[in-house]
Coordinates of C-alpha atoms in Angstrom, one line a residue:
X535 CA -52.1 -27.6 -48.1
X536 CA -52.7 -31.3 -49.5
X537 CA -56.1 -31.5 -47.4
X538 CA -56.9 -28.6 -49.1
X539 CA -56.3 -30.2 -52.6
X540 CA -58.4 -33.1 -51.4
X541 CA -61.4 -31.2 -50.4
X542 CA -61.4 -29.2 -53.9
X543 CA -61.0 -33.0 -55.8
X544 CA -63.8 -34.1 -53.4
X545 CA -66.4 -31.0 -54.1
X546 CA -65.6 -31.4 -58.0
X547 CA -66.8 -35.3 -57.9
X548 CA -70.1 -34.2 -56.1
X549 CA -70.6 -31.0 -58.4
X550 CA -70.8 -29.0 -55.3
X551 CA -67.9 -26.6 -56.0
X552 CA -68.9 -23.2 -56.4
X553 CA -67.0 -20.3 -57.9
X554 CA -66.8 -18.5 -54.1
X555 CA -65.4 -21.6 -52.9
X556 CA -62.6 -22.0 -55.2
X557 CA -61.6 -18.6 -54.8
X558 CA -61.4 -19.0 -51.0
X559 CA -59.8 -22.4 -51.2
X560 CA -57.0 -21.2 -53.8
X561 CA -56.5 -18.1 -51.8
X562 CA -55.9 -20.4 -48.5
X563 CA -53.4 -22.5 -51.1
X564 CA -51.5 -19.6 -52.2
X565 CA -51.2 -18.4 -48.5
X566 CA -49.6 -21.8 -47.4
X567 CA -47.3 -21.9 -50.5
X568 CA -45.9 -18.4 -50.2
X569 CA -45.2 -19.3 -46.4
X570 CA -43.4 -22.5 -47.4
X571 CA -41.3 -20.7 -50.0
X572 CA -40.2 -18.1 -47.5
X573 CA -39.5 -20.5 -44.9
X574 CA -37.4 -22.5 -47.5
X575 CA -35.6 -19.2 -48.3
X576 CA -34.8 -18.6 -44.8
X577 CA -33.4 -21.8 -44.1
X578 CA -31.3 -21.9 -47.1
X579 CA -30.1 -18.3 -46.4
X580 CA -29.1 -19.3 -42.7
X581 CA -26.7 -22.5 -43.9
X582 CA -25.4 -20.5 -46.8
X583 CA -24.3 -17.5 -44.4
X584 CA -23.1 -20.3 -41.6
X585 CA -21.1 -22.5 -44.2
X586 CA -19.4 -19.2 -45.0
X587 CA -18.3 -18.1 -41.8
X588 CA -17.2 -21.8 -41.0
X589 CA -14.8 -21.3 -43.9
X590 CA -13.3 -18.4 -42.0
X591 CA -13.2 -19.9 -38.6
X592 CA -10.2 -22.3 -37.4
X593 CA -11.4 -24.6 -34.7
X594 CA -8.5 -26.0 -32.8
X595 CA -9.6 -27.9 -29.8
X596 CA -8.3 -31.6 -29.0
X597 CA -11.8 -33.3 -29.0
X598 CA -12.8 -35.7 -31.8
X599 CA -15.9 -33.6 -33.3
X600 CA -13.2 -30.6 -34.1
X601 CA -9.8 -30.0 -36.3
X602 CA -6.4 -29.9 -34.3
X603 CA -4.4 -27.2 -36.2
X604 CA -0.7 -28.0 -35.8
X605 CA 1.9 -25.2 -35.4
X606 CA 3.9 -25.0 -38.5
X607 CA 7.3 -27.1 -38.5
X608 CA 9.0 -24.2 -40.1
X609 CA 9.9 -20.8 -39.0
X610 CA 7.3 -18.4 -39.8
X611 CA 8.3 -15.9 -42.5
X612 CA 9.5 -12.5 -41.3
X613 CA 7.9 -9.4 -43.5
X614 CA 10.0 -7.0 -45.2
X615 CA 9.1 -3.9 -42.5
X616 CA 11.9 -1.0 -42.0
X617 CA 12.5 0.4 -38.3
X618 CA 15.0 3.2 -37.4
X619 CA 18.4 1.7 -36.7
X620 CA 18.8 4.5 -33.8
X621 CA 16.2 3.4 -30.8
X622 CA 16.2 5.9 -28.0
X623 CA 14.4 6.7 -24.5
X624 CA 12.1 8.8 -26.6
X625 CA 10.5 5.7 -28.0
X626 CA 9.1 4.9 -24.3
X627 CA 5.6 5.4 -23.9
X628 CA 4.3 7.7 -20.9
X629 CA 0.6 7.6 -21.3
X630 CA -2.1 5.0 -21.6
X631 CA -5.7 3.9 -21.1
X632 CA -4.7 3.2 -17.1
X633 CA -5.3 5.9 -14.3
X634 CA -2.5 7.9 -14.4
X635 CA -0.7 6.5 -17.4
X636 CA 0.4 3.0 -15.4
X637 CA 0.0 -0.2 -17.4
X638 CA -2.4 -2.6 -15.7
X639 CA -2.7 -6.3 -16.3
X640 CA -3.7 -7.2 -19.7
X641 CA -5.6 -10.3 -19.2
X642 CA -8.7 -10.9 -21.0
X643 CA -10.6 -14.2 -19.8
X644 CA -10.7 -16.5 -23.2
X645 CA -12.8 -19.7 -23.8
X646 CA -12.7 -23.4 -22.7
X647 CA -10.8 -26.1 -24.9
X648 CA -13.8 -27.2 -26.2
X649 CA -15.0 -23.9 -27.2
X650 CA -11.8 -22.0 -28.4
X651 CA -12.3 -20.6 -31.9
X652 CA -11.2 -17.9 -34.2
X653 CA -11.6 -16.4 -37.2
X654 CA -8.7 -15.5 -40.0
X655 CA -8.9 -12.0 -39.5
X656 CA -8.2 -12.2 -35.9
X657 CA -5.3 -14.2 -36.1
X658 CA -3.6 -12.3 -39.1
X659 CA -3.8 -9.5 -36.7
X660 CA -1.9 -11.6 -33.8
X661 CA 0.8 -12.5 -36.6
X662 CA 1.2 -8.8 -37.7
X663 CA 1.9 -7.8 -34.4
X664 CA 4.3 -11.2 -33.7
X665 CA 6.3 -10.3 -36.9
X666 CA 6.6 -6.7 -35.7
X667 CA 8.0 -7.8 -32.4
X668 CA 10.8 -10.0 -34.2
X669 CA 11.7 -7.1 -36.8
X670 CA 12.3 -4.6 -33.8
X671 CA 14.4 -6.8 -31.6
X672 CA 16.4 -7.9 -35.3
X673 CA 16.8 -4.1 -35.7
X674 CA 18.1 -3.3 -32.5
X675 CA 20.5 -6.5 -32.6
X676 CA 21.8 -5.3 -35.8
X677 CA 22.3 -1.8 -34.6
X678 CA 24.3 -3.2 -31.4
X679 CA 26.0 -6.1 -33.0
X680 CA 29.3 -4.5 -32.5
X681 CA 28.8 -5.1 -28.9
X682 CA 28.8 -8.8 -29.3
X683 CA 31.1 -11.7 -30.5
X684 CA 30.3 -12.8 -34.0
X685 CA 28.7 -16.2 -32.6
X686 CA 26.9 -14.3 -29.7
X687 CA 25.5 -12.3 -32.7
X688 CA 24.4 -15.1 -34.9
X689 CA 22.7 -17.1 -31.8
X690 CA 20.5 -14.4 -30.9
X691 CA 19.6 -13.8 -34.5
X692 CA 18.7 -17.4 -34.8
X693 CA 16.8 -17.8 -31.7
X694 CA 14.5 -14.6 -32.8
X695 CA 14.1 -15.7 -36.4
X696 CA 13.0 -19.5 -35.7
X697 CA 10.9 -18.7 -32.8
X698 CA 7.4 -20.1 -33.8
X699 CA 4.0 -18.8 -32.2
X700 CA 1.1 -21.7 -31.7
X701 CA -2.3 -21.1 -32.2
X702 CA -5.0 -21.7 -29.3
X703 CA -6.2 -23.7 -27.6
X704 CA -2.9 -25.5 -26.1
X705 CA -3.1 -28.9 -25.0
X706 CA 0.4 -28.7 -23.1
X707 CA -1.1 -25.3 -21.2
X708 CA -4.7 -26.2 -21.1
X709 CA -5.0 -23.1 -18.7
X710 CA -4.2 -20.6 -21.1
X711 CA -7.8 -21.2 -22.6
X712 CA -9.2 -19.2 -19.7
X713 CA -6.6 -16.4 -20.0
X714 CA -5.5 -13.9 -22.2
X715 CA -1.8 -14.2 -21.4
X716 CA 1.0 -15.6 -23.5
X717 CA 4.0 -17.6 -22.3
X718 CA 7.2 -18.5 -23.8
X719 CA 7.8 -22.5 -23.5
X720 CA 10.4 -24.9 -24.3
X721 CA 9.1 -28.0 -25.7
X722 CA 11.2 -31.0 -25.9
X723 CA 10.2 -32.0 -29.4
X724 CA 9.1 -28.6 -31.1
X725 CA 11.6 -26.2 -29.4
X726 CA 11.2 -22.9 -28.2
X727 CA 7.9 -21.3 -28.9
X728 CA 5.3 -18.6 -27.8
X729 CA 1.8 -19.9 -26.8
X730 CA -0.8 -17.5 -26.4
X731 CA -4.5 -18.3 -25.0
X732 CA -7.6 -17.4 -27.1
X733 CA -8.5 -14.2 -24.8
X734 CA -5.2 -13.1 -26.5
X735 CA -6.7 -12.3 -29.6
X736 CA -9.3 -9.9 -28.0
X737 CA -6.5 -8.0 -26.7
X738 CA -5.0 -7.6 -30.2
X739 CA -8.2 -6.3 -31.6
X740 CA -9.0 -4.2 -28.9
X741 CA -5.2 -2.6 -28.0
X742 CA -2.8 -3.3 -30.5
X743 CA 0.2 -1.4 -28.9
X744 CA -0.5 -3.7 -25.5
X745 CA -0.6 -6.8 -28.0
X746 CA 2.8 -5.7 -29.8
X747 CA 4.6 -4.9 -26.3
X748 CA 3.2 -8.3 -24.7
X749 CA 4.5 -10.1 -27.9
X750 CA 7.6 -8.6 -28.1
X751 CA 8.3 -9.3 -24.3
X752 CA 7.8 -12.8 -24.8
X753 CA 9.8 -13.2 -28.0
X754 CA 12.7 -11.4 -26.3
X755 CA 12.8 -14.2 -23.7
X756 CA 14.9 -16.1 -26.3
X757 CA 17.4 -13.5 -25.1
X758 CA 17.3 -14.1 -21.2
X759 CA 20.6 -14.7 -19.5
X760 CA 19.8 -18.0 -18.7
X761 CA 18.3 -19.2 -22.1
X762 CA 21.7 -17.8 -23.8
X763 CA 23.7 -19.8 -21.1
X764 CA 21.6 -22.9 -22.0
X765 CA 22.4 -22.2 -25.8
X766 CA 26.2 -22.4 -24.9
X767 CA 26.7 -18.9 -25.2
X768 CA 29.7 -17.8 -22.8
X769 CA 29.6 -14.1 -23.3
X770 CA 27.4 -12.4 -20.3
X771 CA 25.6 -10.2 -22.5
X772 CA 23.4 -8.7 -19.9
X773 CA 25.8 -8.3 -17.0
X774 CA 26.0 -4.4 -17.1
X775 CA 22.3 -4.3 -17.5
X776 CA 21.7 -6.8 -14.7
X777 CA 24.2 -4.6 -12.4
X778 CA 22.2 -1.8 -13.2
X779 CA 19.1 -3.6 -12.0
X780 CA 21.0 -4.5 -8.7
X781 CA 20.6 -8.3 -9.4
X782 CA 23.1 -10.5 -8.0
X783 CA 25.3 -12.2 -11.0
X784 CA 25.9 -15.6 -9.3
X785 CA 22.1 -15.6 -8.7
X786 CA 20.8 -14.8 -12.1
X787 CA 20.6 -18.3 -13.2
X788 CA 20.1 -20.1 -9.6
X789 CA 17.2 -22.1 -8.9
X790 CA 13.7 -20.0 -9.0
X791 CA 15.4 -16.7 -10.3
X792 CA 15.4 -17.6 -13.9
X793 CA 12.0 -15.7 -14.7
X794 CA 13.2 -12.7 -12.9
X795 CA 16.3 -11.9 -14.7
X796 CA 14.7 -12.8 -18.3
X797 CA 11.5 -11.1 -17.2
X798 CA 13.5 -7.6 -16.4
X799 CA 15.5 -8.0 -19.4
X800 CA 12.7 -8.5 -21.7
X801 CA 10.6 -6.2 -20.2
X802 CA 12.9 -3.4 -20.7
X803 CA 14.0 -4.2 -24.4
X804 CA 9.8 -4.5 -25.3
X805 CA 9.3 -1.1 -23.5
X806 CA 11.7 0.8 -25.3
X807 CA 11.3 -1.4 -28.8
X808 CA 7.2 -1.9 -28.8
X809 CA 6.2 1.0 -26.3
X810 CA 2.6 -0.4 -24.7
X811 CA 1.4 3.0 -24.5
X812 CA 1.5 3.5 -20.7
X813 CA 3.7 3.5 -18.0
X814 CA 5.5 0.2 -16.8
X815 CA 5.7 -0.2 -13.2
X816 CA 9.3 -1.2 -13.6
X817 CA 10.2 2.2 -14.7
X818 CA 8.5 4.0 -12.1
X819 CA 12.1 4.0 -10.0
X820 CA 14.1 6.8 -11.2
X821 CA 17.5 5.2 -10.6
X822 CA 16.4 2.8 -13.7
X823 CA 16.7 5.5 -15.9
X824 CA 20.4 4.8 -16.6
X825 CA 19.4 1.0 -17.4
X826 CA 17.0 2.1 -19.9
X827 CA 19.7 4.0 -21.9
X828 CA 21.7 1.2 -22.1
X829 CA 19.0 -0.5 -24.4
X830 CA 18.2 2.3 -26.2
X831 CA 21.6 4.2 -26.5
X832 CA 23.5 4.2 -30.0
X833 CA 25.3 1.5 -30.8

């Protein structure tokens, strides 16, 4: 375009610039000028849109070029939600997306540590499911508080109330970055918390029932037999349930058996309180119906 201006200037000096030539050159200049304006507007729009999207996205990788978002040191606030005080077997889901209504593993591949990111809307859904899981467990505990000593009740209530959830990616559990699951973790500095992989955010978006179930099951791990024992609770809260499940009392907290007993208790609790929308394999045995009623009966 600058060259076109130079040509016009030179022609004017020589007196050889005619009207048709001026029209052609002016048209050429307008063409280039219009293109430059459109290109500039496109670039400006691109940066505006990306800046807006960036403001809604939290990048939590450990790499220097990105921001580390630490878990809150204070307990997550519980929303004021109401649930029935009577929770029975009717809450148990019997249908789902899986063939025959049977629950299948819900693990959605996530992103690597360097790529993990999420927007505020996705995280809000996870937090809503997390709070819902806390609420149904605390509601169940309140409905059954007469079954437990005052100290046991207070310990169980406190452990659920103060439990935190950590945003992905997780430095302490880097493999979670590739997985869509969550884990219950004991951190020597931060205490008990739930850690989830970036793929779990996809699960929360696509299947809210399963997401609530999985988070409720993880939260209920604070009530696992060995966890309560670690906290100094002498009352054997789940003795009757574990006997119903045919688990040897002496082996419940033996080496290598922690996850089995804790997982069984938390799975039954979550199945009754936050139905996954499909049938859990653990419930396919007819004799487990009486075990389930121990959780779903009136206080």
